[in-house]
GROMACS .gro file of C-alpha atoms in nm:
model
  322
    1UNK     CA    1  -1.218   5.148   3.573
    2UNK     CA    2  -1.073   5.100   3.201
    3UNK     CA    3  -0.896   4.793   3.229
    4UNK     CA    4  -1.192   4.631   3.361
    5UNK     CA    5  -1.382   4.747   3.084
    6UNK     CA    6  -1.131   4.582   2.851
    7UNK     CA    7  -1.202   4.220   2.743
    8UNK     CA    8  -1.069   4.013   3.003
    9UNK     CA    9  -0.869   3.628   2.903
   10UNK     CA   10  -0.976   3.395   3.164
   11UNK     CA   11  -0.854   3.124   3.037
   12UNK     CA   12  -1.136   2.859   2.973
   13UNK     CA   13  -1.100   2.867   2.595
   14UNK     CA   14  -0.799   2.585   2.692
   15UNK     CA   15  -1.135   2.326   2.747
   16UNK     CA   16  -1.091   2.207   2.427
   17UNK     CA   17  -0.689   2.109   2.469
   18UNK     CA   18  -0.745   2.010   2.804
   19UNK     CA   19  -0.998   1.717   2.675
   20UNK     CA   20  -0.792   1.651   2.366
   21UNK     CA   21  -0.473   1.564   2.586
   22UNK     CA   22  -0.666   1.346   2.839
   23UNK     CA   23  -0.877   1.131   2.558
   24UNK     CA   24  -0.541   1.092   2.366
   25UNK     CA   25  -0.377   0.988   2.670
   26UNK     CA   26  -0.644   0.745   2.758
   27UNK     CA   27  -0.662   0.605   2.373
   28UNK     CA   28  -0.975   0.509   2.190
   29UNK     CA   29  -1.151   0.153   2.127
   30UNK     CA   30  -1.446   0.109   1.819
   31UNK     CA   31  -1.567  -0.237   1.798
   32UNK     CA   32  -1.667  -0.330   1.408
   33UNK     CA   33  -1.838  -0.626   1.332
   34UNK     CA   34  -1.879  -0.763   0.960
   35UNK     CA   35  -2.150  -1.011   0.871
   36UNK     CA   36  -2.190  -1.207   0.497
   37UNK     CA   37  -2.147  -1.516   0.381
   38UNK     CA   38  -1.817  -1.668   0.302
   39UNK     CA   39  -1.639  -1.552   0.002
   40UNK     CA   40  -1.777  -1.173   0.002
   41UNK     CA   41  -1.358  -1.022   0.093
   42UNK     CA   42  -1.487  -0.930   0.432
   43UNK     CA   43  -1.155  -1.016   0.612
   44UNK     CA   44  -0.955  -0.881   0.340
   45UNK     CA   45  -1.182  -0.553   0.340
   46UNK     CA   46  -1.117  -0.501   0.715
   47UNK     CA   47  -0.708  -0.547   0.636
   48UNK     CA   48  -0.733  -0.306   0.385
   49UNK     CA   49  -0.939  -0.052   0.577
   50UNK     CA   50  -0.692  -0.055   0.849
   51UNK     CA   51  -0.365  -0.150   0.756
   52UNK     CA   52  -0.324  -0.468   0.919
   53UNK     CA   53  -0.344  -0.848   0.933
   54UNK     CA   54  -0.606  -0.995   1.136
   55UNK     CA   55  -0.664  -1.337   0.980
   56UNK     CA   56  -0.360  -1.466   0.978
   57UNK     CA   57  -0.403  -1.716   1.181
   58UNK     CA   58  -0.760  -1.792   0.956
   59UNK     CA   59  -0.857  -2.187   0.874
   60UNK     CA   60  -1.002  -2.196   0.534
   61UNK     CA   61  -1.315  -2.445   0.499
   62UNK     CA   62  -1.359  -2.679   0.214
   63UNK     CA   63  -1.719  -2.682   0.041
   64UNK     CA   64  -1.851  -2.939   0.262
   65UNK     CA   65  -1.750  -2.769   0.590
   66UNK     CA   66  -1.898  -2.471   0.506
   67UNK     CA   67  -2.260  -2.613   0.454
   68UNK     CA   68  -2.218  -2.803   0.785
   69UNK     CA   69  -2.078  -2.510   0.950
   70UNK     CA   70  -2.293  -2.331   1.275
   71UNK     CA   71  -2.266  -1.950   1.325
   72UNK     CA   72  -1.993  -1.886   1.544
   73UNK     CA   73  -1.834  -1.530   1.650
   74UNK     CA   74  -1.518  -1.450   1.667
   75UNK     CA   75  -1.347  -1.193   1.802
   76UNK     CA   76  -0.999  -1.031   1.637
   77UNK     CA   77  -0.833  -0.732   1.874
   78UNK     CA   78  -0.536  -0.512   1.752
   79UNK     CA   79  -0.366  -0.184   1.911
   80UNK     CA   80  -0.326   0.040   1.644
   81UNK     CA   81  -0.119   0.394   1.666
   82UNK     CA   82  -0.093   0.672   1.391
   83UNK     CA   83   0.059   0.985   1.532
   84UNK     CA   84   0.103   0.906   1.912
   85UNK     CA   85  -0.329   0.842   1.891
   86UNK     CA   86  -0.363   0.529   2.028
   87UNK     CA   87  -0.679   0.276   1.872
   88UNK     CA   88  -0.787  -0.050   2.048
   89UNK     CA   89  -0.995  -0.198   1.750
   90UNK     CA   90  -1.204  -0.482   1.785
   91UNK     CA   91  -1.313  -0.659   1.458
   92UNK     CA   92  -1.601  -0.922   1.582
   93UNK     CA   93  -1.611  -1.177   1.236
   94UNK     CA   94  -1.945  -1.393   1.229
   95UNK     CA   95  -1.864  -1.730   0.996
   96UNK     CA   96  -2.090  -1.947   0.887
   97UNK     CA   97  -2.376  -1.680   0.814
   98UNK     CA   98  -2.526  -1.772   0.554
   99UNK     CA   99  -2.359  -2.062   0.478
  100UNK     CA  100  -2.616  -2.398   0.525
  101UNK     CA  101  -2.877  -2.461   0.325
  102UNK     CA  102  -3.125  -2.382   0.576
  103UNK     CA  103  -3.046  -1.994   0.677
  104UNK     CA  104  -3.375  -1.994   0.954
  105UNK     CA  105  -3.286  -1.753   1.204
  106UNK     CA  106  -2.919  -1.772   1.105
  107UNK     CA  107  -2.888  -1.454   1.244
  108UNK     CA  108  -3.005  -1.546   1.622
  109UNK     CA  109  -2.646  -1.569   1.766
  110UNK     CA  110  -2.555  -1.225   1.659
  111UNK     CA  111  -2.817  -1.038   1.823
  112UNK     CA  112  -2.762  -1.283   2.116
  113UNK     CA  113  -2.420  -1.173   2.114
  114UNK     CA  114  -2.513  -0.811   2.082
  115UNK     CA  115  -2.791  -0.808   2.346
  116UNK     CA  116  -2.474  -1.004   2.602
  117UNK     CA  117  -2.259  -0.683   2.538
  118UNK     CA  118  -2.530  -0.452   2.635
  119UNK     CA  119  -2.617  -0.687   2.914
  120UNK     CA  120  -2.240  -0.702   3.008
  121UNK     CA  121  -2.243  -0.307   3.000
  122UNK     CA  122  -2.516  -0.258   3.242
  123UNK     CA  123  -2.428  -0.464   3.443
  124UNK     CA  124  -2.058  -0.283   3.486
  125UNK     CA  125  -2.240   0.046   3.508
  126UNK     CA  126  -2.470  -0.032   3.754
  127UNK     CA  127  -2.164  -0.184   4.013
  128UNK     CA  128  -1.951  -0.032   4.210
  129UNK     CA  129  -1.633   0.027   4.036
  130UNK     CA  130  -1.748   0.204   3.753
  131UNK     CA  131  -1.443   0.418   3.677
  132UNK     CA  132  -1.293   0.089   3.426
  133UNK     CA  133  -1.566   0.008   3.260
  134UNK     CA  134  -1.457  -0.192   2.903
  135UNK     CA  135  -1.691  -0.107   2.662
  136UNK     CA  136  -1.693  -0.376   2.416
  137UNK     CA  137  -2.070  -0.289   2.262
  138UNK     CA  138  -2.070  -0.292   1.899
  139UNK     CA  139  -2.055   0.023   1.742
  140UNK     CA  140  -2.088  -0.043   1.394
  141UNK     CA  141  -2.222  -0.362   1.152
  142UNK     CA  142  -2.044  -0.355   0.798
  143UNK     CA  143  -2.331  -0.616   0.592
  144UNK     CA  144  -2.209  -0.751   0.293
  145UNK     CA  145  -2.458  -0.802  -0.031
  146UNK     CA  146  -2.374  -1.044  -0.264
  147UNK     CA  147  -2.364  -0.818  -0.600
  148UNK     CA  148  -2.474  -1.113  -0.808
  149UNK     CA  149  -2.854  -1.100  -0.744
  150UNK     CA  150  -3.106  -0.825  -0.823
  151UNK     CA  151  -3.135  -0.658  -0.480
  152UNK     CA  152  -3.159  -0.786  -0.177
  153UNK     CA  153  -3.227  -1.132  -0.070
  154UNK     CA  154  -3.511  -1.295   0.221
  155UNK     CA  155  -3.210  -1.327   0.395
  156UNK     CA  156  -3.077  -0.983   0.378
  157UNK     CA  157  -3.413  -0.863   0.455
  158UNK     CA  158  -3.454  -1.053   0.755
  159UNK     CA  159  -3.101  -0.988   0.928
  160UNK     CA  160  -3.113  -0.629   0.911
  161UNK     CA  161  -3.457  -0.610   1.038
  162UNK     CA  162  -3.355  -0.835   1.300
  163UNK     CA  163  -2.982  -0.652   1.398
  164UNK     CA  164  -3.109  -0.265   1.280
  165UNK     CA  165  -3.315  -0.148   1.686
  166UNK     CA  166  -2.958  -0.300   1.798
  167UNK     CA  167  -2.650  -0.168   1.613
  168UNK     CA  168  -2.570   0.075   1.346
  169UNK     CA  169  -2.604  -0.089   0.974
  170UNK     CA  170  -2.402   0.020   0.701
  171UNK     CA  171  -2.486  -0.201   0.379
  172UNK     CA  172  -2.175  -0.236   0.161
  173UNK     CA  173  -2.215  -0.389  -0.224
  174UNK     CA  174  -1.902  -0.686  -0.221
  175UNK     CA  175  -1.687  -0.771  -0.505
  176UNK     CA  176  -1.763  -0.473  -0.652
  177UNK     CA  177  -1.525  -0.502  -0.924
  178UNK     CA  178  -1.781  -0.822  -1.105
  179UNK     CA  179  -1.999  -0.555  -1.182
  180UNK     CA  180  -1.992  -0.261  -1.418
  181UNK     CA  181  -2.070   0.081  -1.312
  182UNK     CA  182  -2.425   0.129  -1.497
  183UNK     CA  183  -2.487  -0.210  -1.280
  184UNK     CA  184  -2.387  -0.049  -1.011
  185UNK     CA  185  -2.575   0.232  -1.035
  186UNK     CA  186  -2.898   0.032  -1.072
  187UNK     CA  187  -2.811  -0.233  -0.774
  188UNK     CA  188  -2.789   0.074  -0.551
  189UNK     CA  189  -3.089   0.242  -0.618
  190UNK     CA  190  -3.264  -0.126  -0.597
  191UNK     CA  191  -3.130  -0.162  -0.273
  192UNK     CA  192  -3.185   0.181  -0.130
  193UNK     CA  193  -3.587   0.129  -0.268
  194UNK     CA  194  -3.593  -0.217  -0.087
  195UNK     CA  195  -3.501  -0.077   0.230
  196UNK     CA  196  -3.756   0.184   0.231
  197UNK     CA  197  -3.970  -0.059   0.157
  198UNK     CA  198  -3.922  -0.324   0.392
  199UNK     CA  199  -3.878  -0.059   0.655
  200UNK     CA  200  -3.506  -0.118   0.722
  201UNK     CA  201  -3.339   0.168   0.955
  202UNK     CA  202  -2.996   0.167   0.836
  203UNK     CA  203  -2.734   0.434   0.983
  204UNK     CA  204  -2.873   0.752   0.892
  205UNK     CA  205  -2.544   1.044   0.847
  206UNK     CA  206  -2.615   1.334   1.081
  207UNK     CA  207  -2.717   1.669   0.913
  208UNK     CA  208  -2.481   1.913   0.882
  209UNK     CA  209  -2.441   2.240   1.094
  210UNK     CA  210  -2.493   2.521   0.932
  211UNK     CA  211  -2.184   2.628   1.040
  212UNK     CA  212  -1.935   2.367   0.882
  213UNK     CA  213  -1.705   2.488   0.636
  214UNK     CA  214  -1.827   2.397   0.255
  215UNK     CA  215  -1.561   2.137   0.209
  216UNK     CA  216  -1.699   1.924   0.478
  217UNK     CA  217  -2.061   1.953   0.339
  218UNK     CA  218  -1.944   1.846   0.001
  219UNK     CA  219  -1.812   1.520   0.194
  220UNK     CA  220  -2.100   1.474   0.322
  221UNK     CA  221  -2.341   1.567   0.059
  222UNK     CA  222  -2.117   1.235  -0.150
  223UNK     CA  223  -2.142   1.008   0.146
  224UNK     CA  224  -2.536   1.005   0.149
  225UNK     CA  225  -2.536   1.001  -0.266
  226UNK     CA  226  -2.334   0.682  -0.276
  227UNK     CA  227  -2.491   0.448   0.001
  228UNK     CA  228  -2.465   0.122   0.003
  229UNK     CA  229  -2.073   0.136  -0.049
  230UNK     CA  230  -1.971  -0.063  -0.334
  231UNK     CA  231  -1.640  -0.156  -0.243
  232UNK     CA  232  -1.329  -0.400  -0.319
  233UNK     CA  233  -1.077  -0.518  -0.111
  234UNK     CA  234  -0.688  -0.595  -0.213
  235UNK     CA  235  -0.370  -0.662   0.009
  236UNK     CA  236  -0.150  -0.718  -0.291
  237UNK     CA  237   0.080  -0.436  -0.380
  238UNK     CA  238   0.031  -0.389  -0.788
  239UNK     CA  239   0.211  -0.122  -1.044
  240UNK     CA  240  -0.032   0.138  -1.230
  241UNK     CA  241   0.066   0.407  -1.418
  242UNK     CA  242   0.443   0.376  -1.308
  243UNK     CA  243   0.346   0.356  -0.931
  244UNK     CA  244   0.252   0.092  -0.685
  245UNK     CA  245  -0.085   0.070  -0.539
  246UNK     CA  246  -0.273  -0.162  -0.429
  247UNK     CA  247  -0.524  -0.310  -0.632
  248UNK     CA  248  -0.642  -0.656  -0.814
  249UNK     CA  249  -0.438  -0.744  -1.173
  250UNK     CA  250  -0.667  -0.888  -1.440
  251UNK     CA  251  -0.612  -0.950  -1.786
  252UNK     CA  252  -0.782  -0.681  -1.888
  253UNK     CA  253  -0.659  -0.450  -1.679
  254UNK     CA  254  -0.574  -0.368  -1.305
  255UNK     CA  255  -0.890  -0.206  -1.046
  256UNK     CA  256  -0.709   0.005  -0.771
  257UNK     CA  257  -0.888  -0.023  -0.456
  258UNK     CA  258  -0.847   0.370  -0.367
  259UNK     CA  259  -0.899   0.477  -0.724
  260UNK     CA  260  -1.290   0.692  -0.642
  261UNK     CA  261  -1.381   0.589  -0.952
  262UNK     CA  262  -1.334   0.205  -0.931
  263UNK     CA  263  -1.523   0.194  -0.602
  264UNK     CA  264  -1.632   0.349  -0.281
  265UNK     CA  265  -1.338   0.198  -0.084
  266UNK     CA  266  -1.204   0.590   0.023
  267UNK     CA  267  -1.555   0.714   0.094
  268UNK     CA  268  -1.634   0.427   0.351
  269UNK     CA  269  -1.273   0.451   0.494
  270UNK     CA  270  -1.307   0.819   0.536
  271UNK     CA  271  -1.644   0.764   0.685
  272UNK     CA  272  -1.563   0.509   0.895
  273UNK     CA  273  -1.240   0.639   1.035
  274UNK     CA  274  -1.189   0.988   0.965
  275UNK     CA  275  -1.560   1.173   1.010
  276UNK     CA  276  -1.831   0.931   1.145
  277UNK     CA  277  -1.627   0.717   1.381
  278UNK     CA  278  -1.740   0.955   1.724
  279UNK     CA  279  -2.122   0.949   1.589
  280UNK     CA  280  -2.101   0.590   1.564
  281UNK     CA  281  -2.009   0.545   1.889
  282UNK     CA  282  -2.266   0.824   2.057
  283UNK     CA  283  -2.585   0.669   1.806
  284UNK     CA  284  -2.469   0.357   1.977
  285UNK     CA  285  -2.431   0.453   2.338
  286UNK     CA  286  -2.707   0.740   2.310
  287UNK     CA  287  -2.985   0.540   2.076
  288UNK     CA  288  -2.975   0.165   2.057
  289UNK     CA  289  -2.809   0.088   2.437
  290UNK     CA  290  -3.059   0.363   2.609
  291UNK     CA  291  -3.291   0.170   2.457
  292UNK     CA  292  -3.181  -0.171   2.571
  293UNK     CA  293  -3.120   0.023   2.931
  294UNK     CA  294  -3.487   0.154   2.958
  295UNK     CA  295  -3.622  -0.174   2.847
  296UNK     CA  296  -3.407  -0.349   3.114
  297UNK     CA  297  -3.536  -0.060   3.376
  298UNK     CA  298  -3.904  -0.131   3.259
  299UNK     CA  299  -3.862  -0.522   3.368
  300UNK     CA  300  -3.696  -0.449   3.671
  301UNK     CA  301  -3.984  -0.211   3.811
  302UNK     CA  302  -4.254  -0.461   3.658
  303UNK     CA  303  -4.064  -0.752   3.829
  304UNK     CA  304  -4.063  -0.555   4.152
  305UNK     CA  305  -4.411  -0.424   4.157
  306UNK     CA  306  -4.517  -0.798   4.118
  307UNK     CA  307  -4.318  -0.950   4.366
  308UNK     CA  308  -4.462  -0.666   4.603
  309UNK     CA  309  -4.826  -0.756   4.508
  310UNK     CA  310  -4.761  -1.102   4.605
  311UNK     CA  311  -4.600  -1.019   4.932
  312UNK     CA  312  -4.906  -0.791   5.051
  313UNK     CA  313  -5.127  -1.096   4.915
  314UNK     CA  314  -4.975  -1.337   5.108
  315UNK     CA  315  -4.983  -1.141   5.435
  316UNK     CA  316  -5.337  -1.076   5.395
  317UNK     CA  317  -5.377  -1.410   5.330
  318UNK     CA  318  -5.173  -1.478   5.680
  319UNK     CA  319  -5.356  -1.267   5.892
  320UNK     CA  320  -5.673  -1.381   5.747
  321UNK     CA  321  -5.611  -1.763   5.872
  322UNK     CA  322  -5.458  -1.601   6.254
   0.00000   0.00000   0.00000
């Protein structure tokens, strides 16, 4: 009667390793997508966030080209592995926003493209073989604000409101090595007062459980404070203090991109990658495509109940005339 009274080991407490060695088996995918106009180091950002070269095959446009450029989309996908965890990233690159003199509803093939992924989505999880379903929704929207205004632009405005029902915004400050850190400072609190103001739902950080350990909260706690990222971007390998890093050399002096206080080019990376990656995905799949689901749902029925109306009228109609 004892040794049943003694806490028994069942054996369930494995879960955990049991789902960590079938998801690293099966490998991840995050698809980012960076929007801006030309010239704001989004491509080099994205190489230096993860390591690698996706533009090397880039074209670059001449002044003239540029103006006359349409918004295109364009699609960059790279395995990545780091410690036998296996990363299918897909970087979707949007040229020629913001470009042309005439930015009306320059934004209209992104959320076209968007609204085709979630379309593309439903459509896989409402057939029959549902057990391969390639999920290439976007997860996450890096925007990229000029830092040489005084806030945020029509333009700005416009997009986000447009892209922010849709797909997880995180506002970044560009270039952020043109501008000194009391400018900073005051761009970022102009910005973060312009979005409440214009009503802009940019990703929002999930509160903490009370339960995390104090390190993790600190993160956090600095991840809110500095929003929108001012950040800088540099795949050239410079020397600093006796070591190599890389950074941008200027004449009067050198700005290391992971230095914390040059920019917030560590803080986004270790939001992006290291602690907000999963919530991205689950605000995505959980918030903006139930939404697009339900909505699809809502037309369906309506479209049904109104072809059913007709039928019954036309029968009526039918039996009337016999």
């Amino acid at each position: 009667m004892a040794l049943f009274q003694e806490k028994q080991y069942v054996g369930f407490a494995t879960l955990p390793n049991q789902v960590h060695r079938k998801s690293v088996k099966k490998g991840f995918d995050f698809t980012l997508m960076v929007a801006g106009e030309s010239g704001m180091g989004k491509s080099t950002l994205v190489n230096s966030l993860f390591l690698t070269d996706l533009y090397k095959d880039r074209k670059l446009l001449n002044a003239e080209e540029r103006i006359n450029q349409t918004v295109e989309i364009i699609k960059h996908t790279v395995d990545i592995e780091e410690k036998g965890v296996k990363l299918k990233l897909t970087i979707v690159d949007t040229p020629g926003f913001g470009d042309a003199v005439n930015n009306n509803e320059c934004w209209k093939p992104i959320t076209d493209y968007i609204d085709q992924q979630f379309e593309q989505y439903f459509r896989d999880e409402s057939g029959l073989n549902r057990k391969n379903i390639q999920d290439n929704r976007v997860h996450c929207c890096l925007y990229f604000i000029p830092p040489f205004g005084h806030g945020l632009r029509p333009v700005d405005v416009e997009f986000m409101k447009a892209l922010h029902e849709k797909v997880n915004i995180i506002p970044l400050i560009a270039k952020a090595d043109c501008l000194t850190p009391n400018e900073i400072k005051k761009l970022k609190d102009r910005i973060r007062e312009e979005i409440d103001k214009f009503g802009i739902k940019v990703y929002q950080f999930p509160e903490c459980d009370s339960d995390e350990d104090e390190e993790f909260k600190q993160l956090d706690k600095e991840l809110k404070e500095c929003t929108p990222f001012a950040v800088i971007g540099s795949n050239t390998v410079v020397e600093a203090r006796g070591q190599r890093v890389r950074g941008r050399l200027y004449p009067w002096g050198i700005v290391e991109v992971e230095n914390q206080s040059h920019c917030d080019f560590v803080k986004l990376r270790n939001m992006l990658i290291r602690s907000h990656m999963h919530d991205l995905k689950d605000v995505t799949c959980d918030v903006h495509y139930e939404n697009y689901r339900a909505q699809c749902i809502q037309e369906m029925t309506r479209c049904v109940c109104v072809s059913r109306k007709d039928e019954n009228k036309y029968k009526h109609k039918y039996k009337y005339k016999q």
